[in-house]
Tab-separated table of C-alpha atoms and ligand atoms in Angstrom:
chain	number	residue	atom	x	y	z
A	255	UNK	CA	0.000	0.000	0.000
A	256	UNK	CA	2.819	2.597	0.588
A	257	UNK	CA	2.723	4.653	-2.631
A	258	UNK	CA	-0.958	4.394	-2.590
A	259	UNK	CA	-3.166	7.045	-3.420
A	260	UNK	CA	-6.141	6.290	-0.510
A	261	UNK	CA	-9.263	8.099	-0.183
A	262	UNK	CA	-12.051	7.209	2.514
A	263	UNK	CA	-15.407	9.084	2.143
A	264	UNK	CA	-17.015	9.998	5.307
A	265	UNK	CA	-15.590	10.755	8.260
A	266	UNK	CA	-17.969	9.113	11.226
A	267	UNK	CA	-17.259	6.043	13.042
A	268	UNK	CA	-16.145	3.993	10.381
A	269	UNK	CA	-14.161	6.647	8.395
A	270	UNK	CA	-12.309	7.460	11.025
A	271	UNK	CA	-11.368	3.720	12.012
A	272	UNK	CA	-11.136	3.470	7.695
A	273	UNK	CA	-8.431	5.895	7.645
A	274	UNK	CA	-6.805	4.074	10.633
A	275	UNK	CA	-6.795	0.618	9.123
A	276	UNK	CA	-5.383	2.204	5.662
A	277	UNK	CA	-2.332	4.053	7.808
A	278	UNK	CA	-2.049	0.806	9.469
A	279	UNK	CA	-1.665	-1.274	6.870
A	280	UNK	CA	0.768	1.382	5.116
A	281	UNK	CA	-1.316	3.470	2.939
A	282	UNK	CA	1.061	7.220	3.455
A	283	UNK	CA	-1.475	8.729	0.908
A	284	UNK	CA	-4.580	9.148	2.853
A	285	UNK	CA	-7.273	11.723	2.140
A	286	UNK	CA	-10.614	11.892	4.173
A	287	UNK	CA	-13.682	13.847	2.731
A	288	UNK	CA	-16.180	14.814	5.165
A	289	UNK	CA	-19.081	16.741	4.526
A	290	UNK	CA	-20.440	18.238	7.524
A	291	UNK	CA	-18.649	21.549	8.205
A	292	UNK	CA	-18.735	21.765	12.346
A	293	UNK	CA	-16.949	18.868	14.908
A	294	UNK	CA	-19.038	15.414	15.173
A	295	UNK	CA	-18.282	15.056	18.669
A	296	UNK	CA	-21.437	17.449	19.408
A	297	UNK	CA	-23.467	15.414	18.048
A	298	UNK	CA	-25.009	12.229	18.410
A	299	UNK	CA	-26.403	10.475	21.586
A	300	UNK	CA	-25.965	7.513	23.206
A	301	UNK	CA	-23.980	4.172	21.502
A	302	UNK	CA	-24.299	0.475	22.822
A	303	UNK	CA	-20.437	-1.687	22.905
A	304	UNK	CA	-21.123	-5.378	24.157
A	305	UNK	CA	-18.405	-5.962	26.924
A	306	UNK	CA	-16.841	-8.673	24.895
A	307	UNK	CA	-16.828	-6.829	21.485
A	308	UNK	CA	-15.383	-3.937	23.531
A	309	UNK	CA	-12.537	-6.257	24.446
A	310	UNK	CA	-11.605	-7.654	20.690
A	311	UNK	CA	-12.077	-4.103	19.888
A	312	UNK	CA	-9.628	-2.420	22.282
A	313	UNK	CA	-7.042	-5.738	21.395
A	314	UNK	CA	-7.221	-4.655	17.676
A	315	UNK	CA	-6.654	-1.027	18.652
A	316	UNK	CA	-10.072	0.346	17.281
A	317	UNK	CA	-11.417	1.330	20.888
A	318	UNK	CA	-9.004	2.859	24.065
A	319	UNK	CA	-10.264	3.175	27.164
A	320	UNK	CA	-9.846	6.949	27.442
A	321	UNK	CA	-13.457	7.739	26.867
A	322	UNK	CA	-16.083	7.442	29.861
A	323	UNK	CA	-18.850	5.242	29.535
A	324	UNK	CA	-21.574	3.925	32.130
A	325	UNK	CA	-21.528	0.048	32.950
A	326	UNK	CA	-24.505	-1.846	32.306
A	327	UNK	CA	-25.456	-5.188	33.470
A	328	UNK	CA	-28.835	-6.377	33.345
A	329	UNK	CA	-31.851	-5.769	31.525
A	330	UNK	CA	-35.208	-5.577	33.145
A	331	UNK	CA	-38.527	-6.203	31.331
A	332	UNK	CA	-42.089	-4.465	31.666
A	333	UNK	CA	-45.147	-4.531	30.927
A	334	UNK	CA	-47.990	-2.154	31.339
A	335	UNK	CA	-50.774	-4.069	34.131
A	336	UNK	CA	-53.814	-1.757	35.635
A	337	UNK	CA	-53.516	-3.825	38.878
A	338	UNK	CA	-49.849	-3.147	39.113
A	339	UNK	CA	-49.271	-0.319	41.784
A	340	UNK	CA	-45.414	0.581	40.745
A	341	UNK	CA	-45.288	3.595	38.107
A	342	UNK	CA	-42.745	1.492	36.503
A	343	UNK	CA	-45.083	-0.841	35.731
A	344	UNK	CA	-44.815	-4.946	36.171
A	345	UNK	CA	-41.483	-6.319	35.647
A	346	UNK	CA	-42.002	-9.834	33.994
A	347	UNK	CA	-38.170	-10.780	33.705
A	348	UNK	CA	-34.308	-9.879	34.319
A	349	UNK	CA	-31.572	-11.130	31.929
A	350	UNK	CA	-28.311	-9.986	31.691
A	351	UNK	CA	-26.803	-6.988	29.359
A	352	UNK	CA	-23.039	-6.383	29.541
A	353	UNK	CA	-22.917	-3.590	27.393
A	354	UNK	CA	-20.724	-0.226	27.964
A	355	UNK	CA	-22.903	2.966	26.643
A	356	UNK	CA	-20.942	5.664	25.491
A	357	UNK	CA	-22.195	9.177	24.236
A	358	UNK	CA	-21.338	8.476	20.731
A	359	UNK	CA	-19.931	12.212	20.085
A	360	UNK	CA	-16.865	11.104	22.932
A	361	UNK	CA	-16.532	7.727	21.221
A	362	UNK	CA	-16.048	9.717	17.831
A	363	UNK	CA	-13.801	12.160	19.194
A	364	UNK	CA	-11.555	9.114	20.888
A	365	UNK	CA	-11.395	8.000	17.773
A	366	UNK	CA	-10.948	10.865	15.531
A	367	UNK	CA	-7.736	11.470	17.552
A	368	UNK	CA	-5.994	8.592	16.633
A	369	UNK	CA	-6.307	9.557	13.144
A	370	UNK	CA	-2.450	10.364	12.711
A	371	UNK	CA	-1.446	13.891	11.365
A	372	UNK	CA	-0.471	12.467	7.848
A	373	UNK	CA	-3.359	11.856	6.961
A	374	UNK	CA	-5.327	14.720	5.091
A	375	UNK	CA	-9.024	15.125	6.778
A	376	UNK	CA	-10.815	17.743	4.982
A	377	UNK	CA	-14.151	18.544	6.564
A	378	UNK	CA	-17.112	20.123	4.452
A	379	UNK	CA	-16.317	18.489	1.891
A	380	UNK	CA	-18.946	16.881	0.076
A	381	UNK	CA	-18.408	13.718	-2.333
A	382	UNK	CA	-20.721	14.795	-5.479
A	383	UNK	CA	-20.241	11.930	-7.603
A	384	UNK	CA	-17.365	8.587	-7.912
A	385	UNK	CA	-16.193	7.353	-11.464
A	386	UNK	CA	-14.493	4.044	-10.695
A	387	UNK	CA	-12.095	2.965	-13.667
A	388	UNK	CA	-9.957	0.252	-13.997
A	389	UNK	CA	-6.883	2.128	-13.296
A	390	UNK	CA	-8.297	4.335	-10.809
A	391	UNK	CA	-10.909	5.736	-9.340
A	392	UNK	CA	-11.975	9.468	-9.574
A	393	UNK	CA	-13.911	11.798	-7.020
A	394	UNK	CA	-15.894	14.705	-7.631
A	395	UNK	CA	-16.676	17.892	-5.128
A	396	UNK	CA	-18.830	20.708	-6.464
A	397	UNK	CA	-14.984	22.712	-7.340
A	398	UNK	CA	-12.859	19.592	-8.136
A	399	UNK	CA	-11.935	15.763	-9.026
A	400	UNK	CA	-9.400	13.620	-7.164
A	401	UNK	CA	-8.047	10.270	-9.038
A	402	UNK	CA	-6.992	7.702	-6.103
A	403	UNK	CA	-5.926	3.982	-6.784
A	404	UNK	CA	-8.029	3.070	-3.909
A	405	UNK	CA	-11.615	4.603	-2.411
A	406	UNK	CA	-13.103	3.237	1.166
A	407	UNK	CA	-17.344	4.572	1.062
A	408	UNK	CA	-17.775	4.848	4.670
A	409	UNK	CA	-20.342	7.711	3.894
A	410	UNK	CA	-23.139	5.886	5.500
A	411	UNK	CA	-26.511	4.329	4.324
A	412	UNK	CA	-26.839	6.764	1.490
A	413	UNK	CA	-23.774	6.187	-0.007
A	414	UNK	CA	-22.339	7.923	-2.768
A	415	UNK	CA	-19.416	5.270	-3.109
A	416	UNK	CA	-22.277	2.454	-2.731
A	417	UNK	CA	-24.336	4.227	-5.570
A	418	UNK	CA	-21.436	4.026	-7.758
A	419	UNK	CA	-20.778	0.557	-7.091
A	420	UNK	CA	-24.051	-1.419	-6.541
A	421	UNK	CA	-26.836	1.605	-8.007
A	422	UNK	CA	-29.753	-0.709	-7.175
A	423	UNK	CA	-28.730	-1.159	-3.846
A	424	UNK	CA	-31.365	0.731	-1.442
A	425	UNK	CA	-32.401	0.772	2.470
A	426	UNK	CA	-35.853	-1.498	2.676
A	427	UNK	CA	-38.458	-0.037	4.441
A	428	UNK	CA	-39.048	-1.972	7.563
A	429	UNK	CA	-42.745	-0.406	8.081
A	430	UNK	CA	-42.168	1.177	11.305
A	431	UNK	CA	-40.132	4.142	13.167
A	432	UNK	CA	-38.641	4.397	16.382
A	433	UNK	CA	-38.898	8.062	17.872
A	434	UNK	CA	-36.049	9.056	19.860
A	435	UNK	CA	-35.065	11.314	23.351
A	436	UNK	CA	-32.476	11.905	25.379
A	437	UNK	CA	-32.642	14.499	28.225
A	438	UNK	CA	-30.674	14.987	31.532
A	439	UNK	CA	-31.310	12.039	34.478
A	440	UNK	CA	-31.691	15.414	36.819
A	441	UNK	CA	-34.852	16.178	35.344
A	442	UNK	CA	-36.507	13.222	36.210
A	443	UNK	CA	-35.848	13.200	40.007
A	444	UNK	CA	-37.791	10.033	40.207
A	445	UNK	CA	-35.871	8.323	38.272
A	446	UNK	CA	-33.003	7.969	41.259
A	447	UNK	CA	-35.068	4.556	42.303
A	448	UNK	CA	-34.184	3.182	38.894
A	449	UNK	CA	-30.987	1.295	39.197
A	450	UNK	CA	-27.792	2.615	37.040
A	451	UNK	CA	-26.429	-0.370	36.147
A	452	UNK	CA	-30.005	-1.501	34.509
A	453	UNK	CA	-31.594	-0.850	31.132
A	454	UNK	CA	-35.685	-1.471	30.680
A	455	UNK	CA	-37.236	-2.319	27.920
A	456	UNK	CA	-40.988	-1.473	28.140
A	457	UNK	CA	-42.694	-4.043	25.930
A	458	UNK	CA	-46.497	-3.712	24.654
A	459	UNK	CA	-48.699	-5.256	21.896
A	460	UNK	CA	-46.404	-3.877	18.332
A	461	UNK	CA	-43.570	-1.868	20.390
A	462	UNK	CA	-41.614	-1.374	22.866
A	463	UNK	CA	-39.661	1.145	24.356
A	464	UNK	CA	-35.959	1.020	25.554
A	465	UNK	CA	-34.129	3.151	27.843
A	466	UNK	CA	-30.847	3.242	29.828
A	467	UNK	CA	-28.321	5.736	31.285
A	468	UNK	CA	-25.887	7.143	29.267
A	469	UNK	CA	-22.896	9.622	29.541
A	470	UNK	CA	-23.264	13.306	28.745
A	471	UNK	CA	-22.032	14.911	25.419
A	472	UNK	CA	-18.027	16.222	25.756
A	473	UNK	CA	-18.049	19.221	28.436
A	474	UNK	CA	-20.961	18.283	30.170
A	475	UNK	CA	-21.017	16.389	33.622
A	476	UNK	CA	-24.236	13.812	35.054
A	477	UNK	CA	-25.589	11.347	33.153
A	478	UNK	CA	-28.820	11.282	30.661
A	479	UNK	CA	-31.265	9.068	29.843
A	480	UNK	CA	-31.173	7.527	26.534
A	481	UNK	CA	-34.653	6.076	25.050
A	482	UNK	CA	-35.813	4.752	21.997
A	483	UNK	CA	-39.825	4.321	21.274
A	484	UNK	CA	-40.550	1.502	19.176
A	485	UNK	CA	-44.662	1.347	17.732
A	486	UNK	CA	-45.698	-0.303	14.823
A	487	UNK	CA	-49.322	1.441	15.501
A	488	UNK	CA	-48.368	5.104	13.947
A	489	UNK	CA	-48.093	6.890	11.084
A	490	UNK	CA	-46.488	10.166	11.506
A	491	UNK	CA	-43.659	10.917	9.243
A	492	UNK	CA	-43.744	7.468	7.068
A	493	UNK	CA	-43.312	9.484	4.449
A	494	UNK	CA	-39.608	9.705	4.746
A	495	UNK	CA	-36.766	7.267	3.334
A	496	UNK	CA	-35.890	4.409	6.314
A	497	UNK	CA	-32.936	4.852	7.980
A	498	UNK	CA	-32.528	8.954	7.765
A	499	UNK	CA	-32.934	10.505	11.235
A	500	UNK	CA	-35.069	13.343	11.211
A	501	UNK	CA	-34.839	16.365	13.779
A	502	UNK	CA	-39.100	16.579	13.341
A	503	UNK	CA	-40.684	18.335	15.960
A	504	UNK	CA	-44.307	19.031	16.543
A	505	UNK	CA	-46.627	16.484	15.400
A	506	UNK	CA	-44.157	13.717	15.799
A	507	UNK	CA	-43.565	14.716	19.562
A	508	UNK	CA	-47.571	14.831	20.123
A	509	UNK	CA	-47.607	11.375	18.184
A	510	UNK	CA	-44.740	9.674	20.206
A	511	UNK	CA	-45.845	11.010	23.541
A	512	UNK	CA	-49.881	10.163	22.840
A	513	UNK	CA	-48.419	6.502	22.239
A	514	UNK	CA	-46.556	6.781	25.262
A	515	UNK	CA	-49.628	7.668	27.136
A	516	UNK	CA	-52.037	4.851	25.672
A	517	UNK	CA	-49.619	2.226	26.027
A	518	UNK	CA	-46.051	2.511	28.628
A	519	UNK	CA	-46.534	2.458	32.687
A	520	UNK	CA	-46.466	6.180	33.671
A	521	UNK	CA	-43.118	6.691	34.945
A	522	UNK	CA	-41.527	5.374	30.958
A	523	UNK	CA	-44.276	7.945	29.482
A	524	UNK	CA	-42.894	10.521	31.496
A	525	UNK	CA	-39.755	10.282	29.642
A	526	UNK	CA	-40.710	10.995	26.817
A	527	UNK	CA	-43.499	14.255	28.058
A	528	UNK	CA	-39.816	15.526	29.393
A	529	UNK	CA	-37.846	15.419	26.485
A	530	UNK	CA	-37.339	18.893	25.045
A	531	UNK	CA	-38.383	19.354	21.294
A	532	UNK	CA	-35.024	19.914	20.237
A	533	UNK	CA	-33.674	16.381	21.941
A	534	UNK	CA	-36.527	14.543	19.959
A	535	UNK	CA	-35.706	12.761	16.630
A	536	UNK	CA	-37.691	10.504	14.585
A	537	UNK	CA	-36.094	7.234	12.583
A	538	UNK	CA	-37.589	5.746	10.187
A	539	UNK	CA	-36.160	2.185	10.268
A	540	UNK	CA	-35.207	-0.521	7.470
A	541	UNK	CA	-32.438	-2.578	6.868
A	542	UNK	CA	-29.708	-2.335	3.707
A	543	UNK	CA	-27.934	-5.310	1.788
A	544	UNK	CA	-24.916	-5.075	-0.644
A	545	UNK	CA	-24.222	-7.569	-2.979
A	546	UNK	CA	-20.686	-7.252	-2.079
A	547	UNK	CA	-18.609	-5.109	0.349
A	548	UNK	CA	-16.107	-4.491	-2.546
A	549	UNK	CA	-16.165	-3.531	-6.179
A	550	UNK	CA	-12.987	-2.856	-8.042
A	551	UNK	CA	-11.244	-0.006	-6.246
A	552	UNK	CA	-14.109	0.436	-4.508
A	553	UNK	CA	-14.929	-1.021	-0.818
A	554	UNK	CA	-17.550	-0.258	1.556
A	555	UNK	CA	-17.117	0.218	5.422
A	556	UNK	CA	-19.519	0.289	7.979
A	557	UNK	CA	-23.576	1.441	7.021
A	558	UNK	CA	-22.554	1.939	3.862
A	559	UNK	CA	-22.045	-1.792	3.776
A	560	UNK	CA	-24.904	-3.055	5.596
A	561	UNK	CA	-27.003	-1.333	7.679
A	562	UNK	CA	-29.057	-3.807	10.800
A	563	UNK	CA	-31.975	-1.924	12.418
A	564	UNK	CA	-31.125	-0.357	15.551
A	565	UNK	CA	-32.664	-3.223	18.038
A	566	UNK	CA	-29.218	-5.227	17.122
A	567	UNK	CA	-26.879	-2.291	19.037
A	568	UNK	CA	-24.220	-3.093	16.392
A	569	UNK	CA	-23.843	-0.047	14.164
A	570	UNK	CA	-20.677	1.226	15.778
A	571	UNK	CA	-19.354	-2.196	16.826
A	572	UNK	CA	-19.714	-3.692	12.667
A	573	UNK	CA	-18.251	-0.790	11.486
A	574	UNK	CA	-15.123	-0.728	13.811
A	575	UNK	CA	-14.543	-4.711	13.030
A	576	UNK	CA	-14.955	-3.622	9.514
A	577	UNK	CA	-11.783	-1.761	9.829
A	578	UNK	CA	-9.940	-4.108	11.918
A	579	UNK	CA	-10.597	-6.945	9.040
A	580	UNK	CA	-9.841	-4.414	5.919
A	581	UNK	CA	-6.408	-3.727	7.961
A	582	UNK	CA	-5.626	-7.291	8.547
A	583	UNK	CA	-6.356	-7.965	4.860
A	584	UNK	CA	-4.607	-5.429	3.356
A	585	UNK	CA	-2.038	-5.800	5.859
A	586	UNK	CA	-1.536	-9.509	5.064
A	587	UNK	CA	-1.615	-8.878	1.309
A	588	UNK	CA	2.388	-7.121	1.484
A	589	UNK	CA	2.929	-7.068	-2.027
A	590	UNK	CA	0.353	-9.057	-3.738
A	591	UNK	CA	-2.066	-7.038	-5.708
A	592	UNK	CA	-4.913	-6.021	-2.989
A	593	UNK	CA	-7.624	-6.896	-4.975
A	594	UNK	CA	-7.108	-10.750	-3.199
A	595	UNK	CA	-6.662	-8.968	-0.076
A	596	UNK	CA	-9.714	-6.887	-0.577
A	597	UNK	CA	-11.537	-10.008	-1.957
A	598	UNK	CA	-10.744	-11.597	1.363
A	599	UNK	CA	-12.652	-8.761	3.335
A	600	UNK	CA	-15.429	-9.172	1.452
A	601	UNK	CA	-15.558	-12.647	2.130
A	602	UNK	CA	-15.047	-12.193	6.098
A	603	UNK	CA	-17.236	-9.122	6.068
A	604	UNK	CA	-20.885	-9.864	3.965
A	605	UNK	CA	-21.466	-13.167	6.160
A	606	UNK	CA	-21.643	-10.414	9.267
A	607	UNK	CA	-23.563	-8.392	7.739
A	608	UNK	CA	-25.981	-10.882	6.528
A	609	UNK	CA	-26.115	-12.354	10.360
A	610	UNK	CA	-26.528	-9.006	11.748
A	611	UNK	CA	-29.074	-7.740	9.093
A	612	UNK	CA	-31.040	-10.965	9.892
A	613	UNK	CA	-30.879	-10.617	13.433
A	614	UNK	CA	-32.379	-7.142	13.076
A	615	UNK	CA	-35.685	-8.463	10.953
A	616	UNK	CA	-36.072	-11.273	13.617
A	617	UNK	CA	-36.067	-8.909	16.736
A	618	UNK	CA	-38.218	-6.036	14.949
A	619	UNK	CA	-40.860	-8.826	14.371
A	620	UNK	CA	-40.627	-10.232	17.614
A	621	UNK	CA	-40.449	-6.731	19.444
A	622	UNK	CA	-42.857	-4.412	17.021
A	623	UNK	CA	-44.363	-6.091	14.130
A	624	UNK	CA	-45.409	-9.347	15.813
A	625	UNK	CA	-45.694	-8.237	18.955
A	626	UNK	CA	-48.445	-9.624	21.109
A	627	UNK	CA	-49.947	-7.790	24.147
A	628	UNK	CA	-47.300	-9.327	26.321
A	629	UNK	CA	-48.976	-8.524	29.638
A	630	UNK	CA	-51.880	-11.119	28.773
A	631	UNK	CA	-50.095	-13.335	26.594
A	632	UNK	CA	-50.073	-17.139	27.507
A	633	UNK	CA	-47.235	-17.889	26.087
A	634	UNK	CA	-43.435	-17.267	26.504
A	635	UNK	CA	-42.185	-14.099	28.050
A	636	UNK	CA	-40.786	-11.628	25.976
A	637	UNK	CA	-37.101	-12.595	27.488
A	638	UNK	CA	-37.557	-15.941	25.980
A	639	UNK	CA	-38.458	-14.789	22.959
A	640	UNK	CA	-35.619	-12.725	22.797
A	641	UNK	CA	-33.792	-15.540	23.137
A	642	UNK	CA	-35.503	-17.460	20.593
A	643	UNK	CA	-34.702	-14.744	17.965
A	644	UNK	CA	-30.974	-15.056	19.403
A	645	UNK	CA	-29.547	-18.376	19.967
A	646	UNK	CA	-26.300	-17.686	19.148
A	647	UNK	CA	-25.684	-14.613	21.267
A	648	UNK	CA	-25.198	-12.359	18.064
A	649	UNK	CA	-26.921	-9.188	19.750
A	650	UNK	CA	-24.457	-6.270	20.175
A	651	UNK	CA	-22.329	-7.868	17.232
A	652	UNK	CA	-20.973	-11.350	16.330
A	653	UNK	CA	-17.323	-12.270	17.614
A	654	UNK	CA	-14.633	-10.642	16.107
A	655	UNK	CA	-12.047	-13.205	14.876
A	656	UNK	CA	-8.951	-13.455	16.364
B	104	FAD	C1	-23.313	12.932	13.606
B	104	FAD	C2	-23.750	11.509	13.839
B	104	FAD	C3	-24.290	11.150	15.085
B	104	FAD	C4	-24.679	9.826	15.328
B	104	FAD	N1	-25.162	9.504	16.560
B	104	FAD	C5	-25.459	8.229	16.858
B	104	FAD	C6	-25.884	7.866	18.170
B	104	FAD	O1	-26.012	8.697	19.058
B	104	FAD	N2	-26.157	6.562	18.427
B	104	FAD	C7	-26.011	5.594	17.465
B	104	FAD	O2	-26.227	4.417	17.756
B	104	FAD	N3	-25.623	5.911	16.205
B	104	FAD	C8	-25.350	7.200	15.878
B	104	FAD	N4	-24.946	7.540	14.600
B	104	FAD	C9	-24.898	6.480	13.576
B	104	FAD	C10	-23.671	5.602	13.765
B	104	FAD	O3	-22.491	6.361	13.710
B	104	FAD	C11	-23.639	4.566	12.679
B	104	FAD	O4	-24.844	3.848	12.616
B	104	FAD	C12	-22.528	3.537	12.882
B	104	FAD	O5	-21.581	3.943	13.824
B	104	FAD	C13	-21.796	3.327	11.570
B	104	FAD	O6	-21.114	4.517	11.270
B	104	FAD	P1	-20.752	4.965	9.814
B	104	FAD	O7	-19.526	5.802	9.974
B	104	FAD	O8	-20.744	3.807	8.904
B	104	FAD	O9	-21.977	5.851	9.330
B	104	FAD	P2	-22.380	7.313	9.786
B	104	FAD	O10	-22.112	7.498	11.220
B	104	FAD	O11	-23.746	7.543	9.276
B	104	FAD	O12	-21.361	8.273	9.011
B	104	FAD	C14	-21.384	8.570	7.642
B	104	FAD	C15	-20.558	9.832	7.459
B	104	FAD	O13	-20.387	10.078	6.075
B	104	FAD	C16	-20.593	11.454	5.824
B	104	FAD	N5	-21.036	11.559	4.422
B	104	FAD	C17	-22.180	11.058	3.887
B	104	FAD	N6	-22.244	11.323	2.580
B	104	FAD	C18	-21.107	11.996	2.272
B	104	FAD	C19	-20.596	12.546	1.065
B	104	FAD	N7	-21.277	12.449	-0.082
B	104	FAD	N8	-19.393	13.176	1.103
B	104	FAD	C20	-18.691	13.285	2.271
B	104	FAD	N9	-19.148	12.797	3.445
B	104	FAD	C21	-20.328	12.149	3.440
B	104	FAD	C22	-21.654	11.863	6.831
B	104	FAD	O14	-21.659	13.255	7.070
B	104	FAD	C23	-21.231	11.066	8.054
B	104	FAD	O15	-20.317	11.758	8.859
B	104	FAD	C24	-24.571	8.850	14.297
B	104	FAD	C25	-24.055	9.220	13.042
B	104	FAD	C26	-23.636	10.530	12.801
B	104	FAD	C27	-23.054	10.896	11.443
């Protein structure tokens, strides 16, 4: 790789740990494009790391343990019961959940800094169109074009690299949105009786809601609460494309807190009534498979790859291994032509993404689409069923190869 013209587009999770696994593996001509003008690491909320992915993670060097994060280690389960005294509502079952949460803007900014100096990282810059050839492949700004021998898309689910590559390729509607909070725990003075080290997920007949602690953005001290609201019984904003985030206000908050209302235990509705407007996001949700992870000079990294729905906590975590495997690969490769190294990380890579994709659809019709009314139903508890959808332990990320 060392004379190697390199280009990675995006400059999120995976681009970041992209341009890292490129310098790694002895790419010296590294350019990052980013669009987005102002620093990541104000944005973004809370991010899930499964203790054990955490631990491959830090071995391959893709995580430190710099950044602060809140330990959590079970998992409680409610349901909504009118004979059930405790705001929180009726807790059905307890199962364990060894996950670190991180806010993801720290996790970014951890990362972002181990992004050695040599390597160009030009923000607001915005990837208008990719021309792969055989002998290289060309990028386009609004003001300019770039030939590089090598481009990494790890420009997320609407991907300009994946366009180029695979233009069929499109997120699936899943038929459903999660709406989205996050506001300080020392709003919610109640909330002091919930455990820390304990995440809830509120389950009903087509949703559920999930909440935990998480840290505070960079700058900020306390804790916030994290939730995600799950319904498969509304409408508002369907109209947009799965898998973009939306910053709606108004109708959507009146939506997601009426559901809230009709169908969590009061003290998980209040949650959401307490979120301010501007902390409120809607997602529509759907999943996205690539043929391949690689095409030509071009390779895919992270949701630009595959993208699971969000019930899997694996965004981060896939596109971090991602990295770690492309390195290893290209690494391995010395001077053999890369495309068998690259052909190698697609080969370890689109089986993942598959598993994870798959793991996504199973969980969204366990938890929202086929959801019964879990605080009459007969049959298994919703912790079982969870299991069911998840015998192999996959949720949070599969293993990461040694
Ligand atoms: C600002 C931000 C905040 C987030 N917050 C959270 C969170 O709180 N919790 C969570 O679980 N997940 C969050 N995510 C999503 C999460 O990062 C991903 O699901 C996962 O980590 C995989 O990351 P990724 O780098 O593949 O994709 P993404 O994080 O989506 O990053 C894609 C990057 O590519 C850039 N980009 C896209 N198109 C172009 C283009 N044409 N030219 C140049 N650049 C381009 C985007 O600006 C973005 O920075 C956030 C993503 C972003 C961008």
């Amino acid at each position: 790789m060392t004379g190697a013209r390199a280009a990675v587009v995006g400059g999120s999770i995976a681009g970041c740990a992209a341009a890292l696994a490129l310098h790694r593996a002895g790419a010296q001509r590294i350019t990052v494009y980013e669009q987005a003008h102002e620093d990541l690491a104000r944005r973004g909320v809370g991010v899930g790391v499964h203790n054990k992915r955490h631990t491959e993670l830090r071995t391959a060097g893709y995580l430190g343990t710099s950044t602060p994060w809140l330990q959590l280690s079970r998992r409680t389960w409610f349901v909504r019961d009118a004979t059930c005294p405790d705001p929180m509502g009726r807790s059905v079952a307890t199962d364990a959940f060894p996950f670190r949460m991180y806010h993801w803007g720290r996790l970014w900014r951890e990362l972002r800094e181990q992004v050695p100096d040599t390597v160009t990282f030009r923000t607001g810059a915005r990837i208008t169109g990719v021309h792969a050839q055989e002998r290289e492949a060309v990028l386009h700004t609004k003001t300019s074009s770039h030939a590089f021998d090598l481009v990494v898309g790890a420009d997320g689910h609407r991907s300009v690299v994946r366009a180029a590559a695979f233009p069929r390729t499109q997120l699936l509607s899943a038929g459903y949105l999660a709406w989205r909070g996050v506001l300080r725990a020392d709003r919610m003075p109640r909330a002091r009786r919930w455990p820390a080290d304990t995440c809830a997920y509120v389950v009903f007949r087509e949703g559920h809601l999930f909440a935990c602690r998480v840290p505070g953005p960079p700058g900020s001290d306390g804790p916030q609460i994290n939730w995600v609201l799950y319904s498969a019984n509304q409408s508002a904003g369907t109209g947009h494309a799965p898998g973009e985030v939306l910053a709606e206000r108004g109708a959507c908050q009146e939506a997601a807190e009426e559901t809230a209302d009709a169908l969590l235990p009061p003290f998980w509705a209040e949650l959401v009534h307490l979120t301010e407007p501007r902390d409120f996001l809607v997602q529509p949700i759907g999943d996205l498979l690539t043929p391949s992870y690689v095409q030509g000079r071009l390779v895919l990294i992270g949701d630009a790859a595959a993208c699971a729905r969000p019930h899997v906590a694996a965004g981060a975590v896939k596109a971090l291994q991602d990295a770690a495997v492309l390195e290893r690969a290209l690494g391995a490769a010395g001077n053999r032509p890369w495309h068998e190294a690259l052909q190698h990380y697609n080969t370890a890579r689109t089986g993942n993404g598959n598993a994870v994709i798959a793991l996504g659809r199973r969980f969204g019709e366990t938890l929202v689409t086929e959801a019964p009314d879990w605080a009459s139903h007969p049959g298994p508890s919703p912790a079982a069923c969870w299991q069911q959808c998840d015998p192999a332990g996959e949720f949070g990320g599969l293993r990461l190869p040694a």
